[in-house]
Coordinates of C-alpha atoms in Angstrom, one line a residue:
M192 CA -3.9 -38.2 -8.1
R193 CA -5.6 -35.3 -9.1
R194 CA -3.8 -33.1 -6.8
V195 CA -0.5 -34.7 -7.7
R196 CA -1.6 -34.2 -11.5
L197 CA -1.9 -30.6 -10.6
L198 CA 0.9 -30.0 -8.9
L199 CA 3.1 -31.6 -11.7
E200 CA 1.2 -29.1 -14.0
R201 CA 2.1 -26.2 -12.1
R202 CA 5.5 -26.9 -11.7
S203 CA 6.2 -27.6 -15.4
N204 CA 4.5 -25.2 -17.4
R205 CA 2.3 -23.1 -15.1
R206 CA -1.1 -23.8 -16.8
I207 CA -2.6 -24.2 -13.2
V208 CA -1.5 -21.7 -10.3
K209 CA -2.6 -21.4 -6.8
A210 CA -4.4 -18.0 -5.9
A211 CA -6.4 -16.3 -2.9
R212 CA -9.5 -15.5 -4.5
F213 CA -12.5 -13.3 -3.2
H214 CA -15.5 -14.5 -3.6
A215 CA -17.8 -12.5 -1.0
R216 CA -17.4 -10.8 2.5
H217 CA -15.8 -13.3 4.7
D218 CA -15.1 -15.8 1.8
I219 CA -11.6 -15.7 0.5
R220 CA -10.5 -19.0 -0.7
V221 CA -7.3 -20.7 -2.2
E222 CA -7.9 -22.0 -5.2
D223 CA -6.0 -23.9 -8.1
V224 CA -7.1 -21.5 -11.2
P225 CA -5.6 -21.5 -14.9
A226 CA -2.5 -19.2 -15.0
P227 CA -3.0 -15.8 -16.4
A228 CA -2.0 -16.0 -20.1
L229 CA 1.4 -14.2 -21.5
R230 CA 0.4 -11.9 -24.3
A231 CA 2.3 -9.8 -26.7
G232 CA 3.4 -6.7 -24.9
T233 CA 3.1 -8.2 -21.4
V234 CA 5.3 -9.7 -18.7
A235 CA 4.6 -12.9 -16.6
I236 CA 6.1 -12.6 -13.0
D237 CA 6.8 -15.4 -10.6
I238 CA 5.7 -13.7 -7.4
A239 CA 7.9 -14.1 -4.4
W240 CA 6.0 -12.2 -1.7
C241 CA 3.0 -10.3 -1.2
G242 CA 1.8 -7.9 1.7
I243 CA -1.3 -7.8 3.4
C244 CA -2.9 -4.7 3.1
G245 CA -5.4 -2.8 5.1
T246 CA -7.6 -2.7 2.0
D247 CA -7.5 -6.2 2.1
V248 CA -8.7 -6.6 5.6
H249 CA -11.8 -4.3 4.9
E250 CA -12.6 -6.3 1.9
Y251 CA -12.7 -9.1 3.7
V252 CA -14.5 -8.1 6.9
E253 CA -17.0 -5.5 4.9
G254 CA -16.6 -6.2 1.2
P255 CA -16.9 -5.7 -1.6
I256 CA -15.7 -2.1 -1.8
F257 CA -13.0 -1.5 -4.3
V258 CA -13.9 -5.3 -5.3
P259 CA -17.0 -5.1 -7.9
E260 CA -20.1 -6.2 -6.6
A261 CA -20.9 -9.8 -7.8
D262 CA -23.3 -8.7 -10.5
S263 CA -21.5 -5.6 -11.6
A264 CA -18.3 -6.1 -13.5
H265 CA -15.9 -3.1 -13.3
P266 CA -16.1 -0.8 -16.1
L267 CA -12.4 -0.7 -17.3
T268 CA -11.5 -4.1 -16.6
G269 CA -14.8 -6.3 -16.9
V270 CA -13.9 -8.2 -13.7
K271 CA -16.2 -9.5 -11.1
P272 CA -15.9 -11.7 -8.3
P273 CA -14.3 -14.2 -7.8
V274 CA -11.1 -12.0 -7.7
T275 CA -7.5 -12.7 -6.9
L276 CA -6.6 -10.4 -4.2
G277 CA -3.0 -8.6 -3.4
H278 CA -1.4 -5.4 -4.7
E279 CA 1.7 -5.2 -2.6
F280 CA 4.2 -7.7 -4.2
S281 CA 7.4 -8.6 -5.3
G282 CA 8.9 -11.2 -7.5
T283 CA 11.2 -12.2 -10.9
V284 CA 10.4 -12.0 -14.4
A285 CA 9.8 -15.2 -15.5
E286 CA 8.3 -14.9 -19.3
I287 CA 8.5 -11.9 -21.6
G288 CA 5.9 -11.4 -24.5
D289 CA 6.6 -10.3 -28.0
G290 CA 7.7 -6.4 -28.2
V291 CA 8.7 -6.0 -24.7
E292 CA 12.3 -4.2 -24.0
G293 CA 13.8 -3.2 -21.0
L294 CA 13.6 -6.0 -19.0
A295 CA 14.9 -9.8 -18.8
V296 CA 13.7 -13.0 -17.4
G297 CA 15.1 -13.0 -13.9
D298 CA 15.0 -9.5 -13.2
A299 CA 13.9 -8.8 -9.4
V300 CA 10.7 -6.6 -9.9
V301 CA 7.8 -4.8 -8.4
V302 CA 4.9 -3.6 -9.7
E303 CA 2.7 -0.2 -9.6
P304 CA -0.8 -2.2 -9.5
Y305 CA -2.8 0.0 -11.9
V306 CA -5.1 -0.6 -14.8
V307 CA -5.9 3.0 -16.3
C308 CA -7.9 4.3 -19.3
D309 CA -5.3 6.6 -20.9
E310 CA -8.4 8.6 -22.1
C311 CA -9.8 10.5 -19.3
I312 CA -8.4 14.3 -18.4
P313 CA -6.3 13.2 -15.3
C314 CA -4.7 10.3 -17.4
R315 CA -3.5 13.0 -20.1
L316 CA -2.3 15.4 -17.8
G317 CA -0.4 12.4 -16.4
K318 CA -2.1 12.2 -13.4
Y319 CA -2.9 8.6 -14.1
H320 CA -3.5 7.6 -10.3
L321 CA -6.6 9.7 -10.1
C322 CA -8.0 7.6 -13.6
T323 CA -11.6 8.1 -13.5
R324 CA -12.3 4.5 -14.3
I325 CA -9.1 3.0 -12.5
A326 CA -8.8 -0.2 -11.4
V327 CA -6.3 -1.4 -9.0
V328 CA -4.8 -5.0 -9.6
G329 CA -5.7 -7.3 -6.9
L330 CA -8.8 -5.6 -6.4
A331 CA -10.5 -5.4 -9.9
G332 CA -7.7 -6.6 -12.1
D333 CA -7.8 -9.7 -13.8
C334 CA -5.0 -11.3 -11.4
G335 CA -3.2 -10.5 -8.3
G336 CA -0.2 -10.7 -6.1
L337 CA -1.8 -13.2 -3.7
S338 CA -1.3 -16.1 -6.3
E339 CA 1.8 -17.7 -7.8
R340 CA 2.0 -15.5 -11.0
I341 CA 0.9 -12.6 -12.6
V342 CA 0.7 -10.9 -16.0
V343 CA 1.2 -7.4 -16.3
D344 CA 1.5 -4.4 -18.8
P345 CA 5.7 -3.6 -18.2
R346 CA 4.8 -0.1 -18.3
W347 CA 4.1 -1.0 -14.6
V348 CA 6.9 -3.0 -13.7
H349 CA 10.1 -1.8 -12.0
R350 CA 13.2 -3.7 -11.5
V351 CA 14.7 -3.3 -7.7
G352 CA 18.2 -5.0 -8.4
D353 CA 19.6 -6.3 -5.2
I354 CA 17.0 -5.4 -2.9
P355 CA 15.8 -8.6 -1.0
L356 CA 12.5 -9.8 -2.4
D357 CA 10.8 -9.8 1.0
Q358 CA 12.0 -6.2 1.6
A359 CA 10.9 -5.2 -1.9
A360 CA 7.2 -5.9 -1.2
L361 CA 6.9 -3.0 1.0
I362 CA 8.1 -0.7 -1.7
E363 CA 4.3 -0.2 -2.7
P364 CA 3.0 1.2 0.5
L365 CA 6.4 3.0 0.9
A366 CA 5.6 4.8 -2.3
V367 CA 2.1 5.6 -1.0
A368 CA 4.0 7.5 2.1
Y369 CA 6.5 9.1 -0.3
H370 CA 3.8 10.2 -2.3
A371 CA 2.4 11.8 0.8
A372 CA 5.7 13.4 1.7
E373 CA 6.1 14.7 -1.9
R374 CA 2.5 16.1 -1.7
S375 CA 3.3 18.3 1.4
G376 CA 6.5 19.7 -0.6
V377 CA 8.4 19.0 3.0
G378 CA 12.2 19.4 2.6
S379 CA 15.3 18.6 4.8
G380 CA 15.5 20.6 7.8
A381 CA 11.8 21.0 8.2
T382 CA 9.4 19.7 11.0
A383 CA 6.8 17.3 10.6
L384 CA 3.7 15.5 12.6
V385 CA 2.9 12.2 11.7
A386 CA -0.5 11.6 13.8
G387 CA -1.2 8.1 13.1
A388 CA 1.4 5.0 13.3
G389 CA -0.2 2.1 11.2
P390 CA 1.6 1.0 8.7
V391 CA 1.8 3.9 6.5
G392 CA 2.4 6.2 9.1
L393 CA 5.3 4.4 10.3
L394 CA 6.6 4.1 6.6
L395 CA 5.9 7.8 6.2
A396 CA 7.9 8.4 9.4
A397 CA 10.8 6.3 7.7
V398 CA 10.6 8.7 4.6
L399 CA 10.8 11.8 6.7
K400 CA 13.8 10.3 8.4
G401 CA 15.5 9.7 4.9
I402 CA 14.8 12.8 3.8
G403 CA 16.0 14.9 6.8
V404 CA 13.1 16.1 8.6
K405 CA 12.7 16.5 12.0
T406 CA 9.7 14.5 13.1
I407 CA 7.2 13.9 15.9
V408 CA 4.8 10.9 15.6
S409 CA 1.5 10.9 17.9
E410 CA 0.0 7.3 18.4
V411 CA -2.2 5.8 21.3
S412 CA -0.8 2.1 21.0
A413 CA 2.2 1.4 23.2
A414 CA 3.4 -0.9 20.6
R415 CA 3.4 1.4 17.6
L416 CA 5.0 4.1 19.5
A417 CA 7.8 1.7 20.4
Q418 CA 8.1 1.1 16.7
A419 CA 8.1 4.8 16.1
G420 CA 10.7 5.5 18.3
E421 CA 13.2 3.9 16.1
L422 CA 12.3 6.4 13.0
A423 CA 11.0 9.8 14.9
D424 CA 12.8 12.2 16.8
H425 CA 9.6 12.3 19.2
V426 CA 7.2 10.3 20.2
L427 CA 3.7 11.5 21.8
N428 CA 0.9 9.8 23.2
P429 CA -2.3 11.7 23.2
T430 CA -3.7 9.8 26.3
E431 CA -1.1 11.1 28.1
V432 CA -0.1 14.6 26.7
D433 CA -1.7 17.5 24.8
V434 CA -0.2 16.8 21.5
A435 CA -0.5 20.2 20.0
D436 CA 0.7 21.9 22.9
R437 CA 3.7 19.8 23.1
V438 CA 4.5 20.0 19.5
R439 CA 4.7 24.0 19.9
E440 CA 6.9 23.2 23.1
L441 CA 9.2 21.0 20.5
T442 CA 9.0 23.7 18.1
D443 CA 9.7 27.2 19.8
G444 CA 6.2 27.7 20.1
V445 CA 5.6 27.8 16.5
G446 CA 4.3 24.5 15.5
V447 CA 5.1 22.0 13.0
D448 CA 5.9 23.1 9.4
V449 CA 3.8 20.0 7.9
A450 CA 1.3 17.5 9.8
F451 CA 0.2 14.2 8.0
E452 CA -3.4 12.8 9.5
C453 CA -3.0 9.0 9.3
A454 CA -5.9 7.7 11.4
G455 CA -8.9 8.8 9.6
V456 CA -10.1 9.9 13.2
N457 CA -11.8 13.6 13.8
A458 CA -10.0 14.1 17.2
V459 CA -6.9 13.6 15.4
L460 CA -7.7 16.0 12.4
D461 CA -8.5 18.5 15.1
T462 CA -5.1 17.8 16.7
V463 CA -2.8 18.3 13.5
L464 CA -4.9 21.5 12.6
D465 CA -4.1 22.5 16.1
A466 CA -0.3 21.7 15.8
V467 CA 0.4 22.9 12.1
R468 CA 2.1 26.4 12.5
P469 CA 0.4 29.3 10.7
A470 CA 0.7 29.2 6.8
G471 CA 1.3 25.2 7.5
V472 CA 0.2 22.4 5.4
V473 CA -1.6 19.5 6.6
V474 CA -1.9 16.3 4.3
N475 CA -4.7 13.9 4.7
V476 CA -3.4 10.2 4.2
S477 CA -5.8 8.3 5.5
I478 CA -9.2 6.9 3.8
W479 CA -12.1 7.7 5.9
G480 CA -14.4 5.1 6.6
S481 CA -17.4 8.1 7.5
H482 CA -17.5 11.8 6.9
A483 CA -15.3 14.3 8.5
S484 CA -16.0 17.4 10.4
V485 CA -13.3 20.1 9.3
D486 CA -13.0 23.2 11.7
M487 CA -12.9 25.9 9.0
Q488 CA -11.9 28.6 11.2
K489 CA -8.8 27.0 12.2
I490 CA -8.2 26.7 8.1
V491 CA -9.0 30.4 7.6
L492 CA -7.4 32.5 10.4
K493 CA -4.1 30.3 10.3
E494 CA -4.2 30.3 6.4
I495 CA -3.7 26.4 6.7
D496 CA -3.2 24.5 3.3
L497 CA -5.5 21.5 3.6
R498 CA -4.2 18.8 1.1
G499 CA -5.4 15.2 -0.1
T500 CA -3.0 12.6 -1.2
F501 CA -3.8 9.4 -3.1
A502 CA -1.6 6.2 -3.7
Y503 CA 1.3 7.4 -5.9
V504 CA 2.0 8.6 -9.7
D505 CA 5.7 8.4 -10.8
N506 CA 7.1 7.4 -7.5
H507 CA 8.6 4.4 -7.6
A508 CA 11.9 4.9 -8.7
A509 CA 12.6 7.7 -6.3
V510 CA 11.5 5.1 -3.7
I511 CA 13.7 2.4 -4.9
A512 CA 16.5 4.6 -5.0
L513 CA 15.9 5.6 -1.2
V514 CA 16.2 2.0 -0.5
Q515 CA 19.1 0.9 -2.5
D516 CA 21.0 4.2 -1.1
G517 CA 20.4 2.8 2.4
K518 CA 17.9 6.0 3.5
I519 CA 15.5 3.4 4.5
D520 CA 15.6 -0.1 5.5
L521 CA 12.6 -2.0 5.0
A522 CA 13.6 -5.3 7.0
P523 CA 12.1 -3.8 10.5
F524 CA 8.9 -3.4 9.1
I525 CA 8.2 -7.1 8.2
T526 CA 6.8 -8.8 11.1
K527 CA 5.4 -12.3 10.0
K528 CA 5.6 -14.3 7.0
I529 CA 3.3 -16.8 6.0
A530 CA 2.5 -19.5 3.4
L531 CA -0.6 -18.6 1.0
E532 CA -2.7 -21.1 2.6
D533 CA -2.6 -19.7 5.9
L534 CA -3.6 -16.0 4.7
V535 CA -7.0 -16.0 6.6
D536 CA -6.3 -17.8 9.5
H537 CA -2.8 -16.5 10.2
G538 CA -2.9 -13.6 7.9
L539 CA -6.1 -11.6 8.0
N540 CA -7.6 -12.9 11.2
T541 CA -4.1 -11.7 12.7
L542 CA -4.9 -8.0 11.4
I543 CA -8.0 -8.2 12.6
N544 CA -7.6 -9.4 16.3
D545 CA -4.1 -8.3 16.9
A546 CA -3.2 -5.3 14.5
E547 CA -1.2 -3.7 17.0
S548 CA 1.6 -6.2 17.2
S549 CA 2.0 -6.3 13.2
I550 CA 3.2 -4.0 10.8
K551 CA 3.4 -5.8 7.6
I552 CA 2.7 -9.7 7.1
L553 CA 4.1 -11.0 3.9
V554 CA 2.5 -14.1 2.2
S555 CA 4.6 -16.7 0.1
P556 CA 2.9 -19.1 -2.4
T557 CA 6.0 -21.2 -2.2
L558 CA 6.5 -21.5 1.7

């Protein structure tokens, strides 16, 4: 009877919602929790789809990492476990708090999943993604996308128009790829190497194709190389060819204008430094799990510009426009759809045990 009552409450007034909660390493539970409260100046969104990010996998296997420690609340949000996960999500506006303009109930939307201080130097310079106290919704915010409903500041909400909501859930990781391309300064007619064809590497190849860049992808996985073959001009397997030599052959001996390190592997970093042309740009996209060793002689003697990139900042409008204009098709990146209750068994465990077969697994609280 209690289960029936909770279901009726959930359907009638959203006092109770389902949410995937991180309690500790290897301990993620789908639970009934109080629905996040709508407040003045906020927007309630009913979640349609939420992608599983590699960050979610790392939290499950190795965490807490970005999730606060159990005995230490996040300095900006005050949140500590259990935390509702999920930061790659789409949905529809369900309720609008007092004082909110520019959104309407029923709007299809995505969210930049940030909580920032607006006080530190990066925030004041407009680099809010580099906030010194940043929290990410779904890791250290007070709600997350692996749930039925979320309440957020409308500042972060972006309408997606007629983009299907399952595809719209990929706007967030696509923004990561777009910002990496933006950081490189690459433009139409240039040449680029994407080294590592995980989800972000593949999305980056899609962005580069969309803006007219001749792209080479390097990857050891045959399955991912096959996926990259639909996006890139050339694909290379470093177990079969010397990538830097082959890149020079494909670029008339010059090397690529820009190279993106998307693997977090030192051998890959060495390769992109070799493959980029003199005075070229290398962008490190990956989050490294250990210290990297950088051959500074290559940086100096070729005058290579080595840049970092982190997440995104003021990129969502441009990314949404790329998809709406048909320059990027997100449908092929969706490899599986599951119910929220299957998050661990058919989502996280799939990515842990068979990552090569999946680009993006989407989770829905309504399946």
